[in-house]
mmCIF file of C-alpha atoms and ligand atoms in Angstrom:
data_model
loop_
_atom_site.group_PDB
_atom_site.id
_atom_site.type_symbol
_atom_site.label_atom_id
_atom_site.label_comp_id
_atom_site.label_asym_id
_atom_site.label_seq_id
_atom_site.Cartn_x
_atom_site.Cartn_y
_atom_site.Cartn_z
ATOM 1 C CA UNK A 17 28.875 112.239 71.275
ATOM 2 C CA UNK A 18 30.683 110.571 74.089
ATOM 3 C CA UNK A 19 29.565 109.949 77.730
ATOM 4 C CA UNK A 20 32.265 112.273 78.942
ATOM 5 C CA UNK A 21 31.437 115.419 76.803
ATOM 6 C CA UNK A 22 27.544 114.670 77.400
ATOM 7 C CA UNK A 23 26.954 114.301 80.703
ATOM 8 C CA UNK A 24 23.133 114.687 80.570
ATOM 9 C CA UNK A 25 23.100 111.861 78.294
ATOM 10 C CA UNK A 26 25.146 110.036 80.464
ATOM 11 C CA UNK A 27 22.601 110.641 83.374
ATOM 12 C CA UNK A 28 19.757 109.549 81.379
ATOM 13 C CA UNK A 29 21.590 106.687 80.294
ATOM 14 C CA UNK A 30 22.332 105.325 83.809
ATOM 15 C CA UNK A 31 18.683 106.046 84.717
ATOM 16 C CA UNK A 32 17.433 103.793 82.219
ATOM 17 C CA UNK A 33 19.590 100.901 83.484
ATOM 18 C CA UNK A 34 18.237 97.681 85.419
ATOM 19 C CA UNK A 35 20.056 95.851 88.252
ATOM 20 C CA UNK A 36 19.244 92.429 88.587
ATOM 21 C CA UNK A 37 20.486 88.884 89.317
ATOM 22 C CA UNK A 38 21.901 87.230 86.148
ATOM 23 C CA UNK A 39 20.877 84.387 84.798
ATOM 24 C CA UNK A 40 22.547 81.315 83.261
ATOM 25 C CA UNK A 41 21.441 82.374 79.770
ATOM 26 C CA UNK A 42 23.900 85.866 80.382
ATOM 27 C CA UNK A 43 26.766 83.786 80.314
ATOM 28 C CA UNK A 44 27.792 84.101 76.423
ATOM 29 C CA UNK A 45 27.014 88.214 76.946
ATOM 30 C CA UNK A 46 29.803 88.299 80.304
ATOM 31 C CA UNK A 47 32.395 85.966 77.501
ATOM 32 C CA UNK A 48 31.984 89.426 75.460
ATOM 33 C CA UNK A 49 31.810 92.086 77.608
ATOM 34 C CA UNK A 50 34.845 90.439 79.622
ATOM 35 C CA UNK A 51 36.961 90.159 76.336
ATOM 36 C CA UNK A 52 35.716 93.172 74.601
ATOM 37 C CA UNK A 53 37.069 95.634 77.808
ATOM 38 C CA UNK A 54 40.483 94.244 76.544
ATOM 39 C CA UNK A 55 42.453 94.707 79.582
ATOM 40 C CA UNK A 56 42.046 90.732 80.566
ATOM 41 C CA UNK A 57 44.467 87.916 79.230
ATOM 42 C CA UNK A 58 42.813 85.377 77.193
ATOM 43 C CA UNK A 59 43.874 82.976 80.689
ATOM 44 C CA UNK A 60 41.529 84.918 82.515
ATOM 45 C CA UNK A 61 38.184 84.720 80.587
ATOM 46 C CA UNK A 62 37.755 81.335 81.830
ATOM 47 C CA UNK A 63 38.145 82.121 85.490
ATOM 48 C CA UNK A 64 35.468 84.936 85.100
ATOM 49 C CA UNK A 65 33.136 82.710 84.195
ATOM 50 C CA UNK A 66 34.216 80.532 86.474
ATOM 51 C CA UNK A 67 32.991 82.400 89.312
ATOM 52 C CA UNK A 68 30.128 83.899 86.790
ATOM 53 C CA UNK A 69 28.637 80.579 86.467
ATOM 54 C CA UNK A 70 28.767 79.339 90.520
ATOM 55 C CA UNK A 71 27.173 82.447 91.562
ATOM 56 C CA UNK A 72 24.299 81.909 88.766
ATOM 57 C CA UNK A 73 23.917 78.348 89.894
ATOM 58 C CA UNK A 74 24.293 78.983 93.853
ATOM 59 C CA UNK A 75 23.506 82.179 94.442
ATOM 60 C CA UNK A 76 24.611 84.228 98.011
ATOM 61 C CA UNK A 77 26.467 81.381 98.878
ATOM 62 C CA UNK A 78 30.250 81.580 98.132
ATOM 63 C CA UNK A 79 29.177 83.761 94.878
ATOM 64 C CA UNK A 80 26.978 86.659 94.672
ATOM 65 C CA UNK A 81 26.501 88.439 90.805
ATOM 66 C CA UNK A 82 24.427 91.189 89.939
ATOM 67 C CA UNK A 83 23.791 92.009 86.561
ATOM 68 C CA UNK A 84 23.440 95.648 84.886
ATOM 69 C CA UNK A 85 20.832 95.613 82.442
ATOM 70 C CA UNK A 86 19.746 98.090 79.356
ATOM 71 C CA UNK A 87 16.231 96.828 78.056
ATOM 72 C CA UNK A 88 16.950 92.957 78.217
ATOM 73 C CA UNK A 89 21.061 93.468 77.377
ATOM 74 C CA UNK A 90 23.708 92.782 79.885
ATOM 75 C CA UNK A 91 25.692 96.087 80.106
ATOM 76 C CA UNK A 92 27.908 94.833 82.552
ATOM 77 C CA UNK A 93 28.102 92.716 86.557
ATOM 78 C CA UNK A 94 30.111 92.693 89.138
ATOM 79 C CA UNK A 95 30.627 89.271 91.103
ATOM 80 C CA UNK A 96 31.534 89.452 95.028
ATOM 81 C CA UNK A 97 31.525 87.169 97.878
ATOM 82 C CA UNK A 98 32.436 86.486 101.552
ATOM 83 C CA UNK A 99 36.090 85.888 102.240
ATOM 84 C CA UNK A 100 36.675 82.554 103.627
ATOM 85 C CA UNK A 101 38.394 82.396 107.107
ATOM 86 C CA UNK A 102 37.388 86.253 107.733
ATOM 87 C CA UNK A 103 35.553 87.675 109.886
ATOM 88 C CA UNK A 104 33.297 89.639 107.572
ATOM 89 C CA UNK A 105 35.445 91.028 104.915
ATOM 90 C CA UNK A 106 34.557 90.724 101.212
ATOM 91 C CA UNK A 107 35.994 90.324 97.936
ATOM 92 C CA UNK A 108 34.821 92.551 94.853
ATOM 93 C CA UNK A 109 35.830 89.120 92.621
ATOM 94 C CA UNK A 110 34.784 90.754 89.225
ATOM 95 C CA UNK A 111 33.299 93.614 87.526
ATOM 96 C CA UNK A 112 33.529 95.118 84.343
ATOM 97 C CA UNK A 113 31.060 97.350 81.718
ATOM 98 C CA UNK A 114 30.905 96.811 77.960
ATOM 99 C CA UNK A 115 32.713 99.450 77.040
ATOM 100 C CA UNK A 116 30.269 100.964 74.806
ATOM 101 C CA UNK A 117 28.571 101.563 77.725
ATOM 102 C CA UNK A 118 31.621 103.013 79.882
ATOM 103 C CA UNK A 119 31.368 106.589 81.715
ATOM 104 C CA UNK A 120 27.799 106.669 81.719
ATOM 105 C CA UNK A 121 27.582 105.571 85.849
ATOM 106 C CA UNK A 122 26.923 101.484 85.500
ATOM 107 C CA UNK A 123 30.430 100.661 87.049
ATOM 108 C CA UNK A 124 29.122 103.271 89.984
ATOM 109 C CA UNK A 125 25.885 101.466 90.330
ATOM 110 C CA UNK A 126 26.924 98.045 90.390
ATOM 111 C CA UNK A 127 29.345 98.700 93.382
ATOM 112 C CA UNK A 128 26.564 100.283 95.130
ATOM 113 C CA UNK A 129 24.233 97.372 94.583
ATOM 114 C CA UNK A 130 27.611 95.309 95.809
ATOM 115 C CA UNK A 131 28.313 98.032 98.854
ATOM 116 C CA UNK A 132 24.646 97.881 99.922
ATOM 117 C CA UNK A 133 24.122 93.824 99.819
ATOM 118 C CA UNK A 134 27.502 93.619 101.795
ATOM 119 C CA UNK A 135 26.528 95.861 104.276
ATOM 120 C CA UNK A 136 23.128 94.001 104.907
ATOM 121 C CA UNK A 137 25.105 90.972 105.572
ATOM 122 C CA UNK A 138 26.879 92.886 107.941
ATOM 123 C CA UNK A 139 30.217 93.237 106.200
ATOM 124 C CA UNK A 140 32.501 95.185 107.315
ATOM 125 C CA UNK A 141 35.526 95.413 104.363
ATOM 126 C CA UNK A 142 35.625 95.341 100.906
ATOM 127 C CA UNK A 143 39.129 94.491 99.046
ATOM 128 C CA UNK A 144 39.748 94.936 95.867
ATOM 129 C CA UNK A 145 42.352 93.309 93.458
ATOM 130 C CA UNK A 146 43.612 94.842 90.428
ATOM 131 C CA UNK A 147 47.157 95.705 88.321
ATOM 132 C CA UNK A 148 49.201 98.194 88.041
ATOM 133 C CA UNK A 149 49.404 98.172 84.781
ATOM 134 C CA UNK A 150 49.264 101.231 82.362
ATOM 135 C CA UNK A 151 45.971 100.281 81.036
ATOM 136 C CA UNK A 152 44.230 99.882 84.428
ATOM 137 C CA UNK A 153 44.592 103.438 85.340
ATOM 138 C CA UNK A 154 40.907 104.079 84.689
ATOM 139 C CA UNK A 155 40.008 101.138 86.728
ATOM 140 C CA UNK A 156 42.338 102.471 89.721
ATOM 141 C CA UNK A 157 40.872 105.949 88.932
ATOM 142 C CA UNK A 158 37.565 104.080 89.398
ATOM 143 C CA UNK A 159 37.991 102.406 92.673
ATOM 144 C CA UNK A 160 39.522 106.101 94.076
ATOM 145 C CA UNK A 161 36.662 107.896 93.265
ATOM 146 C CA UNK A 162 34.335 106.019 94.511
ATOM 147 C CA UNK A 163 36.141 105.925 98.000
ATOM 148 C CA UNK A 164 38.496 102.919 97.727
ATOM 149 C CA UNK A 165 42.441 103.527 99.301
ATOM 150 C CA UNK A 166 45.287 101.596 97.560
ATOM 151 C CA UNK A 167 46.483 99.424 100.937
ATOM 152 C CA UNK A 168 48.776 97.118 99.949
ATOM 153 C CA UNK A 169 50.993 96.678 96.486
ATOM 154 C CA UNK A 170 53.435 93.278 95.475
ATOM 155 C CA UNK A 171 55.440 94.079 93.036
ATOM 156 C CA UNK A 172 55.663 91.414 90.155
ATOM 157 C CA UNK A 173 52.552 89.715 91.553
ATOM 158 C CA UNK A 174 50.616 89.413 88.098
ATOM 159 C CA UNK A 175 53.804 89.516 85.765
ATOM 160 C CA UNK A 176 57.397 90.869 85.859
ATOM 161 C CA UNK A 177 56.112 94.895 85.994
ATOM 162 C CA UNK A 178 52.469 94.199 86.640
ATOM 163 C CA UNK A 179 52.127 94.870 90.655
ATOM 164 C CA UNK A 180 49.086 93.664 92.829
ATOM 165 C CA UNK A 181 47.468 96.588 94.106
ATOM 166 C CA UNK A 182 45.122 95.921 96.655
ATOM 167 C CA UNK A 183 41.907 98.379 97.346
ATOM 168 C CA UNK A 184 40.132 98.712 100.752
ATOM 169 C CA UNK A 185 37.122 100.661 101.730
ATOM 170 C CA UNK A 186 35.665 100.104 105.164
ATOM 171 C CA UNK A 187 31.835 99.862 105.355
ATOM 172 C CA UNK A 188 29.549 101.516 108.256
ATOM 173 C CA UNK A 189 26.868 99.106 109.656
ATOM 174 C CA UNK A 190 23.100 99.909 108.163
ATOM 175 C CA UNK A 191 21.071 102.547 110.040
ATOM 176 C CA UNK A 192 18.672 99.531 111.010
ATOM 177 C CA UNK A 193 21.738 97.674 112.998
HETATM 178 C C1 LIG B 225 36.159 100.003 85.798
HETATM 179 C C2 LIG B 225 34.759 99.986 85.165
HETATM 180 C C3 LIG B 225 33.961 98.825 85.752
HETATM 181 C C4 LIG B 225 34.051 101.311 85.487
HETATM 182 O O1 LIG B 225 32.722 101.255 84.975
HETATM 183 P P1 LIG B 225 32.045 102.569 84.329
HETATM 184 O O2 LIG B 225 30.610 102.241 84.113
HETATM 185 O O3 LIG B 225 32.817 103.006 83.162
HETATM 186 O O4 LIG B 225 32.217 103.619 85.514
HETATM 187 P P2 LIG B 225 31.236 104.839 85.881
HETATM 188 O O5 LIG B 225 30.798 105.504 84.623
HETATM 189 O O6 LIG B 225 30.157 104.348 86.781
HETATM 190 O O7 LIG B 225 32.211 105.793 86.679
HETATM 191 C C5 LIG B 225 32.142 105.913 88.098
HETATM 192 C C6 LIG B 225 33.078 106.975 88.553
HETATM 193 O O8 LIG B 225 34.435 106.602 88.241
HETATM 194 C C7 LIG B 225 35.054 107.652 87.524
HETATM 195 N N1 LIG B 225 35.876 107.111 86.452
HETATM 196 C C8 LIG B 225 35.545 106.145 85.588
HETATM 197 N N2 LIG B 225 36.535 105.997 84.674
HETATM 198 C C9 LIG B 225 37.465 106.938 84.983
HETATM 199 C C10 LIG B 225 38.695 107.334 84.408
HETATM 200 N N3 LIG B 225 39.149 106.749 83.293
HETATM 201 N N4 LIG B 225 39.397 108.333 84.979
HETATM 202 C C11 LIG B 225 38.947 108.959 86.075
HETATM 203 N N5 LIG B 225 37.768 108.650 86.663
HETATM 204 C C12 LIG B 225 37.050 107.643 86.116
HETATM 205 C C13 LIG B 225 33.924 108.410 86.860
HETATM 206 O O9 LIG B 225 34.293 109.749 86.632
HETATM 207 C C14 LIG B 225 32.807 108.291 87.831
HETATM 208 O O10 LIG B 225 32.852 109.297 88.809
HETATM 209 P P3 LIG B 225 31.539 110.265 88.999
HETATM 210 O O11 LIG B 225 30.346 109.342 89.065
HETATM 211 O O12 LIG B 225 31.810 110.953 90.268
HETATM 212 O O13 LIG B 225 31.540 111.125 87.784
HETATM 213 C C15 LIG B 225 34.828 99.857 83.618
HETATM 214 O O14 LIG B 225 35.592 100.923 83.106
HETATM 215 C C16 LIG B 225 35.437 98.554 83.123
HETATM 216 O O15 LIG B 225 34.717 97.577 82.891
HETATM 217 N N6 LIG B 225 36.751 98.517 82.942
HETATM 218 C C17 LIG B 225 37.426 97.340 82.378
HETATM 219 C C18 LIG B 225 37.342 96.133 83.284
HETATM 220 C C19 LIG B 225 38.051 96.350 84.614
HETATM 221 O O16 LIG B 225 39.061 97.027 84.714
HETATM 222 N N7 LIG B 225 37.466 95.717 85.676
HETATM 223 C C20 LIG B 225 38.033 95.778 86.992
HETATM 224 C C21 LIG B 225 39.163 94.799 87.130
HETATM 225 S S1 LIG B 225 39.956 94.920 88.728
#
């Protein structure tokens, strides 16, 4: 049965699921997850763990990960950091869920683990990169529902037809600030 037609499961599922930081030893799991989504070009598996791989080996400085964990097995991880001459906006660099694990509320929890440790560094934006391609309509379905608006577009950024859409939420301050 499918996450979407068993939403209980799903539920349970998601419950069972540990956040934590990665470690160095993840890196051959985020090489499969990354490629098995199958919405990345080859071109781009290096670059994720590129910025996989800094964030593991300095992490909260320009890099922060967060891994999603069932038992010991990467599920998926998002990687974000601090936008360089900014005052306080972020970058939601990369995330993606194995797909076996899709729909069952680890994409949802990983950008709240991302939301929250932004916040308490007192960001103030998020942006978000992605295509418009076809196949990245669940991702842009995604970002919408949880609360992201489609700011900016450039057509033919990624490819002739594939657009850069560009997601922004804005971020309220902590209670404690
Ligand atoms: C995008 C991605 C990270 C989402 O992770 P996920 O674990 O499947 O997402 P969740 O199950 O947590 O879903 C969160 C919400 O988004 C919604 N959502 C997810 N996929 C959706 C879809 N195809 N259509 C509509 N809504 C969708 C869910 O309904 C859910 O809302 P709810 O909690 O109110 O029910 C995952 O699908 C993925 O890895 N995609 C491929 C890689 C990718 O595109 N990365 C981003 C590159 S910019």
């Amino acid at each position: 049965m499918s996450a979407s037609n068993n939403p209980a499961g799903a539920t349970s599922a998601a419950a069972a699921v540990i956040l934590r930081l990665p470690r160095a030893s993840d890196r051959d799991r985020v090489r499969e997850i990354v490629e098995a989504t199958g919405v990345f070009r080859p071109d781009e598996t290096p670059i994720a763990l590129e910025v996989f791989d800094t964030a593991v080996r300095a992490p909260g400085t320009d890099y922060w990960a967060v891994g999603a964990y069932v038992s010991t097995r990467m599920a998926g991880f998002a990687v974000f950091g601090p936008v360089p001459c900014t005052l306080a906006t972020w970058d939601l660099y990369w995330i993606a869920v194995d797909p076996a694990a899709q729909g069952m509320g680890i994409g949802r929890r990983l950008m709240a683990h991302c939301e929250e440790a932004i916040v308490a560094e007192g960001g103030r934006l998020i942006v978000v990169e992605t295509s418009s391609r076809h196949d990245y309509a669940a991702t842009r379905a995604f970002y919408q529902r949880l609360g992201y608006e489609a700011g900016a577009a450039i057509p033919e950024y990624y490819a002739p037809g594939d657009a850069l859409i560009v997601f922004t939420k804005y971020l309220r301050p902590s209670a404690s600030e």
